[in-house]
Coordinates of N, CA and C in Angstrom, one line a residue:
X1 N 4.9 -0.1 16.5 CA 5.3 0.6 18.3 C 5.8 1.4 18.3
X2 N 5.7 2.0 19.8 CA 7.0 2.9 19.4 C 7.5 3.0 21.2
X3 N 8.8 2.4 21.0 CA 9.8 2.3 22.0 C 9.4 0.3 22.2
X4 N 9.1 0.6 23.2 CA 8.7 -0.5 23.8 C 7.0 -1.1 24.3
X5 N 6.7 -0.3 24.2 CA 4.8 0.4 24.1 C 4.2 0.5 22.7
X6 N 2.9 0.2 22.9 CA 2.1 -0.1 21.5 C 1.8 1.0 21.9
X7 N 1.4 1.5 19.9 CA 0.5 3.3 19.8 C 0.4 3.0 18.8
X8 N 0.0 4.2 18.3 CA -1.6 4.3 17.1 C -0.4 4.0 16.1
X9 N -1.6 3.7 14.4 CA -2.5 3.8 14.8 C -4.1 2.9 15.5
X10 N -4.5 3.3 16.7 CA -5.5 2.5 17.4 C -6.1 1.2 16.5
X11 N -7.5 0.3 16.9 CA -8.0 -1.1 16.2 C -9.2 0.7 16.6
X12 N -10.6 0.2 15.9 CA -11.6 1.4 16.8 C -12.9 -0.2 16.2
X13 N -14.0 -0.1 17.0 CA -14.2 -1.5 16.9 C -15.5 -0.4 17.4
X14 N -17.3 -0.9 16.7 CA -18.3 -0.5 17.5 C -19.5 -1.2 17.3
X15 N -20.2 -1.5 18.7 CA -20.8 -1.9 18.6 C -22.0 -2.3 17.7
X16 N -23.3 -3.4 17.6 CA -23.2 -3.3 16.8 C -24.3 -2.0 16.7
X17 N -25.0 -1.6 17.6 CA -26.3 0.0 17.0 C -25.7 1.0 16.6
X18 N -23.9 0.9 17.2 CA -23.6 1.9 17.0 C -23.2 2.4 15.5
X19 N -22.7 0.6 15.1 CA -22.7 0.7 13.7 C -23.9 1.3 12.7
X20 N -24.9 0.6 13.3 CA -26.0 0.1 12.0 C -26.7 2.1 12.6
X21 N -26.7 2.7 13.8 CA -26.1 3.9 13.1 C -25.7 4.6 13.2
X22 N -24.4 4.4 12.7 CA -23.5 5.3 11.5 C -23.7 4.9 10.4
X23 N -24.4 3.9 10.2 CA -24.8 3.0 8.4 C -26.0 4.5 8.3
X24 N -26.3 4.9 9.3 CA -27.9 5.4 8.8 C -28.1 6.5 8.8
X25 N -26.7 7.0 8.4 CA -26.6 8.6 8.9 C -26.5 9.1 7.8
X26 N -26.8 10.3 6.8 CA -26.3 10.6 6.0 C -25.2 11.5 5.7
X27 N -25.3 11.5 4.7 CA -22.9 11.6 4.4 C -22.8 12.6 4.8
X28 N -23.2 13.5 5.3 CA -22.7 14.3 5.9 C -22.2 14.3 7.2
X29 N -23.3 13.6 7.3 CA -22.9 12.8 8.7 C -22.0 11.9 9.2
X30 N -21.6 10.9 7.6 CA -20.9 10.1 8.4 C -19.3 10.5 8.0
X31 N -19.5 11.8 7.0 CA -17.8 12.0 6.9 C -16.8 12.8 7.8
X32 N -18.3 13.4 8.9 CA -17.5 14.2 9.9 C -17.0 12.6 11.0
X33 N -18.5 11.6 10.4 CA -17.6 10.7 11.5 C -16.3 10.2 11.5
X34 N -16.3 9.3 10.4 CA -15.1 9.5 9.3 C -13.7 9.9 10.1
X35 N -13.9 11.3 9.8 CA -12.3 12.1 10.4 C -12.1 12.0 11.5
X36 N -13.6 12.1 12.5 CA -13.5 11.9 13.6 C -12.5 10.8 13.9
X37 N -12.7 9.7 13.3 CA -12.3 8.6 13.4 C -10.8 8.4 13.5
X38 N -10.6 9.2 12.1 CA -9.1 9.4 11.5 C -7.9 10.3 13.2
X39 N -9.0 11.4 13.5 CA -8.0 11.6 14.0 C -7.8 10.8 15.5
X40 N -9.0 9.4 16.7 CA -8.9 9.5 17.5 C -7.9 8.2 17.1
X41 N -8.3 8.0 16.6 CA -7.4 6.7 16.2 C -5.5 7.0 16.1
X42 N -5.2 8.3 15.5 CA -3.9 8.6 15.4 C -3.0 9.4 17.0
X43 N -4.0 9.4 17.9 CA -3.3 10.3 18.7 C -2.6 9.2 19.5
X44 N -1.7 9.6 20.1 CA -0.9 9.0 21.1 C -2.3 8.3 22.5
X45 N -2.6 9.7 23.0 CA -4.1 9.1 23.8 C -4.9 9.3 23.8
X46 N -6.4 8.4 23.2 CA -7.4 9.8 23.4 C -8.3 10.0 24.5
X47 N -7.1 9.6 25.6 CA -7.8 10.2 26.1 C -7.4 11.3 26.8
X48 N -5.6 11.6 27.6 CA -5.1 12.3 27.6 C -4.4 13.1 26.6
X49 N -5.2 14.2 26.6 CA -4.5 15.1 24.2 C -3.9 16.0 25.6
X50 N -4.0 16.2 26.6 CA -2.6 17.1 27.0 C -3.6 18.6 27.1
X51 N -3.1 19.9 27.8 CA -3.6 21.1 28.3 C -4.3 21.8 26.3
X52 N -3.4 21.9 25.9 CA -3.1 22.0 24.8 C -3.7 22.0 23.4
X53 N -3.4 20.5 23.8 CA -3.8 18.9 22.7 C -5.2 19.3 21.7
X54 N -6.3 20.3 21.7 CA -7.4 19.8 21.1 C -6.9 21.3 20.6
X55 N -5.7 21.8 20.7 CA -5.8 22.8 19.8 C -5.4 22.5 18.6
X56 N -4.6 21.4 18.3 CA -4.5 20.7 16.9 C -6.1 20.1 16.0
X57 N -7.0 19.7 17.0 CA -7.8 19.3 16.1 C -8.7 20.4 15.7
X58 N -9.2 19.2 14.6 CA -10.8 20.5 13.4 C -11.3 21.1 14.2
X59 N -11.8 22.6 14.0 CA -12.7 23.2 14.5 C -14.6 22.6 15.1
X60 N -14.1 21.9 14.3 CA -15.6 21.0 14.5 C -16.0 19.7 15.4
X61 N -14.4 19.7 16.1 CA -14.6 18.3 17.5 C -14.1 18.6 18.1
X62 N -14.6 17.7 19.5 CA -14.0 18.2 20.8 C -14.0 17.1 21.6
X63 N -13.3 16.9 22.6 CA -13.4 15.4 23.3 C -12.9 15.6 24.9
X64 N -14.5 15.1 26.1 CA -14.1 15.7 26.6 C -14.9 13.6 27.2
X65 N -14.5 13.9 28.7 CA -14.8 12.7 29.5 C -16.3 12.8 29.6
X66 N -17.0 11.5 29.1 CA -18.6 11.4 29.4 C -19.4 12.3 30.9
X67 N -18.3 11.6 31.9 CA -18.5 12.3 33.3 C -17.6 13.1 33.3
X68 N -17.5 14.1 34.4 CA -16.2 14.5 34.7 C -15.3 13.7 36.3
X69 N -16.5 12.8 36.8 CA -16.1 12.0 37.9 C -15.5 10.6 37.5
X70 N -15.7 10.5 36.2 CA -14.8 9.3 35.8 C -13.8 9.7 35.0
X71 N -12.7 10.3 34.7 CA -11.8 11.0 33.6 C -11.5 9.7 32.7
X72 N -11.3 8.5 33.3 CA -10.9 7.0 33.1 C -12.3 6.4 32.0
X73 N -13.1 6.6 32.5 CA -14.4 5.9 31.4 C -14.4 6.8 30.3
X74 N -15.7 6.4 30.1 CA -16.1 6.9 28.2 C -16.2 8.2 28.2
X75 N -15.5 8.7 26.6 CA -15.9 10.0 26.5 C -16.5 10.4 25.3
X76 N -16.7 11.6 25.0 CA -17.8 12.1 23.7 C -17.1 12.9 22.5
X77 N -17.3 12.9 21.5 CA -16.5 13.1 21.4 C -17.6 13.6 20.1
X78 N -17.8 15.3 20.2 CA -18.9 16.3 20.2 C -18.0 16.5 18.0
X79 N -18.9 16.7 17.2 CA -19.3 16.6 15.9 C -20.4 18.0 15.6
X80 N -19.6 18.7 15.3 CA -20.2 20.4 13.9 C -20.9 20.8 15.6
X81 N -20.4 21.2 16.8 CA -21.3 21.9 17.2 C -22.1 21.3 18.7
X82 N -22.0 20.1 18.4 CA -23.0 18.8 18.8 C -24.5 18.5 18.4
X83 N -23.7 18.9 16.7 CA -25.2 18.0 16.0 C -24.7 16.6 15.4
X84 N -23.6 16.3 16.4 CA -23.9 15.1 15.9 C -22.5 14.3 17.6
X85 N -22.0 13.4 18.0 CA -21.2 12.7 18.7 C -21.1 11.0 18.6
X86 N -20.3 10.9 19.2 CA -19.6 9.7 19.5 C -19.0 9.3 20.2
X87 N -19.6 8.3 20.9 CA -19.5 8.1 22.0 C -18.1 7.3 22.4
X88 N -17.5 6.7 23.3 CA -15.6 5.7 23.0 C -15.3 5.1 23.7
X89 N -14.9 4.3 24.4 CA -14.3 3.5 25.7 C -12.9 3.0 24.6
X90 N -11.7 4.1 25.5 CA -10.7 3.6 25.0 C -10.3 2.5 26.1
X91 N -9.3 1.5 25.6 CA -9.3 -0.2 26.0 C -7.7 -0.3 26.2
X92 N -7.3 -0.2 27.2 CA -5.9 0.0 27.2 C -5.0 -1.3 27.7
X93 N -5.5 -2.2 26.9 CA -5.0 -3.7 26.9 C -3.5 -3.5 26.1
X94 N -3.3 -4.3 27.5 CA -1.4 -4.9 26.3 C -1.1 -5.1 25.6
X95 N -2.5 -6.8 24.6 CA -1.6 -7.1 23.7 C -2.7 -6.0 22.5
X96 N -3.7 -5.6 22.7 CA -4.6 -5.4 21.4 C -5.2 -4.1 22.1
X97 N -4.6 -3.1 22.3 CA -5.2 -1.8 22.9 C -6.2 -1.4 21.4
X98 N -7.3 -0.7 21.9 CA -8.7 -0.8 20.8 C -9.3 0.2 21.2
X99 N -9.7 1.4 20.5 CA -11.2 2.0 20.9 C -12.4 2.1 20.6
X100 N -13.6 1.2 22.1 CA -15.1 0.7 21.4 C -16.2 1.9 21.6
X101 N -16.9 2.5 19.9 CA -17.9 3.2 20.0 C -18.9 2.4 20.1
X102 N -19.7 2.9 21.7 CA -20.7 2.6 22.1 C -22.1 3.5 21.5
X103 N -21.7 4.5 20.8 CA -23.0 5.3 20.2 C -22.3 6.0 19.6
X104 N -23.0 6.5 18.3 CA -22.6 7.3 17.4 C -24.3 8.0 17.1
X105 N -24.1 9.3 16.7 CA -25.5 10.6 16.3 C -25.0 11.6 15.8
X106 N -26.2 11.7 14.8 CA -26.5 12.7 14.0 C -27.6 13.1 13.8
X107 N -27.4 14.6 14.1 CA -29.0 14.9 14.1 C -29.2 15.5 12.7

């Protein structure tokens, strides 16, 4: 806990389909997904990263809203220049905030 609020590391859960897709990826894809997971669970807010916050991300990952009209909705973490991605939702529950991965893809 940070002060009076919950903070990182966040929990990350997967839908059954996203987990199966992750398990079926080649090792290169799984390694990048796990590295992206490490980034997402350790930031203060997986959604609002600030204007220059993405500068601290590895060059192979970008995080943005899935739809620009829904900035607090699902987000996408593009991996390796679009070669793969994770679609996730950050649930800000007071007792148990967590990240839910709903889609994992690697080409």
